[in-house]
Every structure is written in structure tokens, then in C-alpha cells.
XYZ file of C-alpha atoms in Angstrom:
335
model
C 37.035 99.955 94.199
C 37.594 96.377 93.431
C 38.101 93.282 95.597
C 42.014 93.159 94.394
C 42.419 96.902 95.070
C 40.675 97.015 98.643
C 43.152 93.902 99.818
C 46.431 95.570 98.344
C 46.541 98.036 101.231
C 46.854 95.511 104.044
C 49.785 93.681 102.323
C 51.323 96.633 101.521
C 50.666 97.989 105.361
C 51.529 94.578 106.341
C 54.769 94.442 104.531
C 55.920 97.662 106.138
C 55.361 96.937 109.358
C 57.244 93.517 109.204
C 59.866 95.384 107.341
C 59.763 98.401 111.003
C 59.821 95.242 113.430
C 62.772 93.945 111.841
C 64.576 97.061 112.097
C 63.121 97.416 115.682
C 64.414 93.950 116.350
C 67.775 94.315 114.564
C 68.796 97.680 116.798
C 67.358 95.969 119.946
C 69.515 92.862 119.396
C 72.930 95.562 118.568
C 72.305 97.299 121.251
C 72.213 94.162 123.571
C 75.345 92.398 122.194
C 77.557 95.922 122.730
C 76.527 95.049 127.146
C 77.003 91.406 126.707
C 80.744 90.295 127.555
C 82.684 88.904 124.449
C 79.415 88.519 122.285
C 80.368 92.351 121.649
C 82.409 91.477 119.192
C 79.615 90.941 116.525
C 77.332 93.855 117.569
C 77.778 94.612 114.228
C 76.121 91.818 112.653
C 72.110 92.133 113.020
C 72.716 95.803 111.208
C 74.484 93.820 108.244
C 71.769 91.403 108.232
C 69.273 93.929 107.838
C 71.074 95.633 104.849
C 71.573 92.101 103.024
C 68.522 91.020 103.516
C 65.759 93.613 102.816
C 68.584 96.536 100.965
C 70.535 99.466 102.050
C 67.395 101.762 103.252
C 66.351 99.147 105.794
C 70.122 99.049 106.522
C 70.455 102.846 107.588
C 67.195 102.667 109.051
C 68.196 99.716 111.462
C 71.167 102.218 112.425
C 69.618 104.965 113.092
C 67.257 102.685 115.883
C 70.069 101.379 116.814
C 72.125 104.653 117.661
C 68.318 105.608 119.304
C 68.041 103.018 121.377
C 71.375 102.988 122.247
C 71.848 106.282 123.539
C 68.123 106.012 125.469
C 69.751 102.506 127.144
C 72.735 104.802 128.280
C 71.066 107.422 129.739
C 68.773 105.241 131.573
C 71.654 103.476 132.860
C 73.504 106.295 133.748
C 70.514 108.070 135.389
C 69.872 104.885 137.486
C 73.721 104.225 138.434
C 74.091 108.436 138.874
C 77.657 107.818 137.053
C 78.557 109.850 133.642
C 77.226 109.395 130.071
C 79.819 106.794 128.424
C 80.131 109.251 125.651
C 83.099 107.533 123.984
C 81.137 104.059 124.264
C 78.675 105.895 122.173
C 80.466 107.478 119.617
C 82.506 104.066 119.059
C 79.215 102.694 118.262
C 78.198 104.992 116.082
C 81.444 105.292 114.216
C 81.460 102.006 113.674
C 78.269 101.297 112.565
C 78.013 104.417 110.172
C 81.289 102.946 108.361
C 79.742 99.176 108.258
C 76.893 100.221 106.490
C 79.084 102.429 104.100
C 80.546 99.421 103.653
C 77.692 96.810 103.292
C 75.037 99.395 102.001
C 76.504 99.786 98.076
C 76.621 95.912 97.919
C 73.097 95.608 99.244
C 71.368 98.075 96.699
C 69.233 96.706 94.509
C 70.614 98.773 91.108
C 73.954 97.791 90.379
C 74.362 99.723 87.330
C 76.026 102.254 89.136
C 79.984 102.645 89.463
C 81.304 101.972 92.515
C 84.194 101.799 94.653
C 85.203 98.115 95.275
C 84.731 96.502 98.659
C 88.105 95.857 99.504
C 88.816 99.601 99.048
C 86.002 100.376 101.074
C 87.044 97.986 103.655
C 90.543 99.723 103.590
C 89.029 103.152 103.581
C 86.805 102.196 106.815
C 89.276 100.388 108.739
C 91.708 103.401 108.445
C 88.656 105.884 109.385
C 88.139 103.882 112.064
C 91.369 103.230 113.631
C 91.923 107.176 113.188
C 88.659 107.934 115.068
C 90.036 105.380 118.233
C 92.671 106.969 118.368
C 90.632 110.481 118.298
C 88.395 108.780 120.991
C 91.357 107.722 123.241
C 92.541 110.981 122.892
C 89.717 112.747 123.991
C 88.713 110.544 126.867
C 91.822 109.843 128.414
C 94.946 111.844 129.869
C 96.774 110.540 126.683
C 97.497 107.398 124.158
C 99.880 107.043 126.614
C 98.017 106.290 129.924
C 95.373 104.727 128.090
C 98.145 101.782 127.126
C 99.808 101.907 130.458
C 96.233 101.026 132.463
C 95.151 98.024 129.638
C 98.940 96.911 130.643
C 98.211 96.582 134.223
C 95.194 94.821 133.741
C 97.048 92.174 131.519
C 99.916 91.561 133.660
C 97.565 91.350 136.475
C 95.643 88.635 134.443
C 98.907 86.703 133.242
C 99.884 86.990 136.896
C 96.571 85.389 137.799
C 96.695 83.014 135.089
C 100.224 81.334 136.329
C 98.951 80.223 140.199
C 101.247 78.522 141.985
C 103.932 77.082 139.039
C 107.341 79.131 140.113
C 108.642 79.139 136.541
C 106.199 81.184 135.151
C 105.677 83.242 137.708
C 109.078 84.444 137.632
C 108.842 84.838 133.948
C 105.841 86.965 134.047
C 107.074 88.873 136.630
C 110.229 89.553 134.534
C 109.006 90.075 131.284
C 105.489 90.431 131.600
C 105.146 93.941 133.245
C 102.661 96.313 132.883
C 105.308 98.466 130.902
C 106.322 96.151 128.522
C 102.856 95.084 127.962
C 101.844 98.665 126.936
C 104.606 99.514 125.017
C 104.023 96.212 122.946
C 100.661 96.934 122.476
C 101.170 101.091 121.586
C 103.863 99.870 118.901
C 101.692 97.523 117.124
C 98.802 99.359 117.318
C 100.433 102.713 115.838
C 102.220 100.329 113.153
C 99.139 99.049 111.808
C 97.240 96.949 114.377
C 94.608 99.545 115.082
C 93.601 99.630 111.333
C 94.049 95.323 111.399
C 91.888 95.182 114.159
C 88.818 97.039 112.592
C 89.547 95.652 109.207
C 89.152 92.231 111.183
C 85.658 92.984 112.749
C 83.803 94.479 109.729
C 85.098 91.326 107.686
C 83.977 89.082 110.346
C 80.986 91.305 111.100
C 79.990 90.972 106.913
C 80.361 87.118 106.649
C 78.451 86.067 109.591
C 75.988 88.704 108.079
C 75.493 86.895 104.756
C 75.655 83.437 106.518
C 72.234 84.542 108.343
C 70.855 86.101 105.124
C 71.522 83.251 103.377
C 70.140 80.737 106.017
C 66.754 82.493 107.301
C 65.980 84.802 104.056
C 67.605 82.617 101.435
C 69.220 86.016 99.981
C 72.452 85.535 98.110
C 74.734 88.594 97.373
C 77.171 87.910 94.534
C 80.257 87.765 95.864
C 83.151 90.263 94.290
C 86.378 89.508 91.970
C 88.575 91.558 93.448
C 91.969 92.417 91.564
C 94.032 94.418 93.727
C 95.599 97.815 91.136
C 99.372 96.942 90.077
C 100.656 100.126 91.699
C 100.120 98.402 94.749
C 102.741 96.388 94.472
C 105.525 99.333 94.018
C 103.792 101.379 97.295
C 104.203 97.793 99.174
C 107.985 97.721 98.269
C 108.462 101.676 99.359
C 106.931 101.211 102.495
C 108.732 97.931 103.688
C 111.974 100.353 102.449
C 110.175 102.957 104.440
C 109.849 100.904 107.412
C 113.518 99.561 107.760
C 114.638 103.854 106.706
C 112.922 104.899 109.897
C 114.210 101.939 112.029
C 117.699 102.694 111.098
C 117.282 106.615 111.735
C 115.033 106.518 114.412
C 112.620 108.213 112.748
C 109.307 106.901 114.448
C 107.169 108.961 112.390
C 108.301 107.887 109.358
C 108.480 103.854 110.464
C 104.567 104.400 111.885
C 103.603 105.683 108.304
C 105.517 103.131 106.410
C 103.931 100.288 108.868
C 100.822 101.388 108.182
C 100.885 101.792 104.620
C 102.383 98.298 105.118
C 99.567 96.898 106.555
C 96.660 98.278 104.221
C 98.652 96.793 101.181
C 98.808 93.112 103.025
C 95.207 93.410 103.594
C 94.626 94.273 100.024
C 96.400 91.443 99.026
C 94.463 89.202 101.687
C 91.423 90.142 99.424
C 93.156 89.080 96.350
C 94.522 85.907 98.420
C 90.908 85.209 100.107
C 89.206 85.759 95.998
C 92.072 83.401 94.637
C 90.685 80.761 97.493
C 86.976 81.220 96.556
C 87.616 81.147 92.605
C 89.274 77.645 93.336
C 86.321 76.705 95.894
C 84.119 77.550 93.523
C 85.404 75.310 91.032
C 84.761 72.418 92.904
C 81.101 73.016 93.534
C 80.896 72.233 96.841
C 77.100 71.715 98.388
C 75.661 74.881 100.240
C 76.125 72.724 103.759
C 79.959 72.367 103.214
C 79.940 75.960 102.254
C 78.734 76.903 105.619
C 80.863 74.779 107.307
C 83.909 76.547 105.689
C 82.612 79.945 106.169
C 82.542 78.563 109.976
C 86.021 77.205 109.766
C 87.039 80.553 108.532
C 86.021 82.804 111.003
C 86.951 80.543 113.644
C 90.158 80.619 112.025
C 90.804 84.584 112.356
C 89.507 84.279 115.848
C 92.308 81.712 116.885
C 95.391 83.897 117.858
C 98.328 81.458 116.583
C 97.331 79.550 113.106
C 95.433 82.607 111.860
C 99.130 84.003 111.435
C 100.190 81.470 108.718
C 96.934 80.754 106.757
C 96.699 84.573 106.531
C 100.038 85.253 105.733
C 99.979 82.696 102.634
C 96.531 83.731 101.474
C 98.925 87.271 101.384
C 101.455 85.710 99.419
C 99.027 84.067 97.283
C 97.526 87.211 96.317
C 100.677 89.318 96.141
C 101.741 86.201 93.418
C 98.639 87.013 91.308
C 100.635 90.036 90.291
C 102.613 87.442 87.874
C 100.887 84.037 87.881
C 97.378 84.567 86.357
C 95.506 82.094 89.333
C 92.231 83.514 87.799
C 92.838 83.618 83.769
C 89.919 81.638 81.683
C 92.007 78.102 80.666
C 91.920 78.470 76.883
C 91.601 75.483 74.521
């Protein structure tokens, strides 16, 4: 054996165990942010860092600890506390993580010769899968949809409550308008009509960019970013549903206005994708430096997290994408 071959099998045995603390540390660090308050939020993130920066394996891998460790944490903690397994806290994290890697994991491989479905369909796909599988979860765990709505209510009305002190004004308002029925029949309407599937489409899009930012800024690993063009059928199922929508309204047919809200709201996401690829392709154009690129990635996310202008920027990166459909934004100039 030579000197070269007799000092290949510590880096390679070196290289793998790096590659198993990573994982180790990526699951340890999920598993922390689902018990940490708000931070929850992006418990997603350290699993799509793994899968960006060392490839889809190491992704699933880094679940699968994750899911381990996870369920081991619970058990201790319900063992210790002598109170129930949170078995729907556990399948939500599984769920979820299972359909972020789905969704990360093609992106990440290394042979892209392969066809594949696109990523916005595959963040449509997984939001919808996931929204379905909350509602499952509710379901299961609670008396009913119903009575899950009606306690979050009471806890929001007590907040708003909370929130307005002493000022009369408000008080009354709140006390008015702000009850804990009207609170969760707000929140069951938009959530059946589309704000469910929203929601998760919001935290695996959040949950992907703040895991490239990291890949790009501690492993200097850039994934190409896609073109997306959304199909030009989706135009003609956008203008059925919103005729959907306003049928069931007038009839009263909830069913039918549900369906037609949600079809609704996976089309305006698809165009979101166009919108948000129309943004980078101008972006891109300017060649900004890769500090003012972070910065905007920043801006952006900070942007979906804020309640009130998300609303508008989102709704005209919508418009701008549903306009693709007859302004070529993307078309090569020709001389």
C-alpha cells in the first residue's frame, strides 16, 4: 500500500463523519426551534440547509434525525411531566418536513439531467398536502374544525381585550365586534377558502430562502435559481373559479365557493412565482453585488412577515405575473 492510499481512508472517514455531525447538528437545532416560542416558525430551515448544502441524501438523512430526536424529546418530556404524547405535534412535524424536502430535495441533487416537476408546482402540490393533512390533524385531535376555531377565538379576543387597557373606545369596540365568535368564524372562512394552503405555501417559501441565504453565506453553495412560466391553461381555471366563487356566494352553495376559493388561491400563488421570477429577471439585470442581494432577500422575507404591506407588494407581483400571459416581461430584446 502506498503513502497516498494509506491517507485516503482518514479523509474519506473524516469527511463522513463531518458530513453525520452536520446532520446530528441540523435535527438537534429543528428539533429545538419547534419548543422555542415564535422562532418555530423556521424549524424548517436547518433541514433545507442541509439538503442545499451537502445534496438531497444528507437532506433525508437530517430528517429522519430529526423525526428521531424529536419523538425521543417528546417522550422524555411527556414521561417527566406524566401528561400525553403530543401526537399531533409530531405528525405536524413530520408532515411538514417530509413535504419540504420533497420540495427542496430534486433541486438539491447533483444530476439534473433528469425531468422534473417544477418548483412552483411542487410548492403548490405541498402546500395543498399540507393544508389537507391540518385539517386531517384538527380533525383527529379535536371534537371538530369547529371547536378547534371557537377555542383559538377565545384566546384572541382575550388578547385584543388585553391589548386595549384602559382606552374606553376600544374596549367597547372589541367587545362588540371582537368576540370569540366572530373571531372563529373569520378565521374558519379564510382558512377553508384558501388560507390554510397560503399559510403553508408561506412557510416552505420562507423556510427555502433563508435556507439558501445560509448555504450561500457559510458553504458558498449557489443553487441556480428557476424560470418559472406558469402553463396558459392557468389562466382559463383562474377565470372559472373567481366565476365559481361568486356561483356559490349567490346560491349558497359553501361547498362549491370553498372549492372555487381554493382553486383561487393556488392559481394567485402560481402567478406570485411568475410575478416573484419577473422581479428577479429584472434584478438580475442590474447586477447588483452579492451584499445588496442579501439585503433584499432580507427585505423580502421581512416583507411577507409584515401583516399589512405584504398585501399590496404581493398582490402586484400577482398581477405582474398574471400580465406575463400577454406582455413578454422575459422575451430576449432582439436587434
Amino acid at each position: 500500500m502506498t503513502e497516498q492510499e494509506g491517507s485516503a481512508l482518514p479523509a474519506e472517514n473524516y469527511s463522513a463523519l463531518k458530513t453525520a455531525g452536520i446532520a446530528l447538528a441540523s435535527a438537534v437545532i429543528a428539533t429545538g426551534l419547534t419548543r422555542s416560542g415564535f422562532p418555530a416558525f423556521f424549524f424548517l430551515v436547518p433541514l433545507g440547509f442541509t439538503a442545499y448544502g451537502y445534496g438531497f441524501l444528507q437532506g433525508w438523512i437530517t430528517l429522519l434525525g430529526a423525526v428521531i430526536i424529536n419523538g425521543l424529546v417528546s417522550l422524555a418530556a411527556a414521561l417527566a411531566s406524566k401528561t400525553p404524547m403530543p401526537w399531533a405535534d409530531l405528525v405536524y412535524f413530520d408532515v411538514m418536513g417530509v413535504i419540504f424536502i420533497w420540495i427542496t430535495a430534486p433541486q438539491a441533487r447533483r444530476n439534473q439531467g433528469k425531468r422534473r416537476l417544477a418548483l412552483a408546482y411542487r410548492f403548490m402540490a405541498g402546500s395543498v398536502i399540507s393544508a389537507l393533512a391540518l385539517w386531517l390533524l384538527i380533525e383527529a385531535t379535536s371534537e371538530s374544525l369547529d371547536a378547534f376555531l371557537r377555542g383559538q377565538g377565545e384566546t384572541l379576543s382575550a388578547l385584543y381585550r388585553a391589548s386595549a387597557g384602559k382606552d374606553g373606545a376600544s374596549a367597547s369596540f372589541l367587545e362588540q365586534y371582537a368576540t370569540p365568535e366572530a373571531i372563529s368564524g373569520f378565521m374558519g372562512a379564510v382558512m377553508l377558502r384558501g388560507g390554510a394552503v397560503a399559510s403553508c405555501a408561506l412557510i416552505f417559501f420562507v423556510s427555502r430562502q433563508l435556507s439558501l441565504l445560509f448555504a450561500r453565506l457559510i458553504l458558498r453553495v449557489r443553487v441556480g435559481e428557476t424560470h418559472f412560466y406558469a402553463a396558459p391553461p392557468l389562466i382559463w381555471i383562474l377565470s372559472f373559479s373567481l366565476l365559481g366563487s361568486l356561483a356559490g356566494a349567490a346560491s349558497g352553495a359553501a361547498s362549491l365557493e370553498i372549492l372555487a376559493w381554493n382553486m383561487i388561491t393556488v392559481c394567485a400563488l402560481l402567478y406570485l412565482a411568475q410575478g416573484w421570477g419577473i422581479a428577479r429577471y429584472f434584478l438580475s439585470k442590474r447586477n447588483l453585488p452579492p451584499f445588496m442581494r442579501i439585503l433584499l432577500t432580507l427585505f423580502i422575507i421581512a416583507l411577507l412577515c409584515s401583516p399589512v404591506i405584504n398585501a399590496a407588494a404581493l398582490g402586484l407581483l400577482v398581477l405582474l405575473g398574471i400580465a406575463e400571459n400577454w406582455v413578454p416581461f422575459r422575451a430576449p430584446k432582439s436587434d
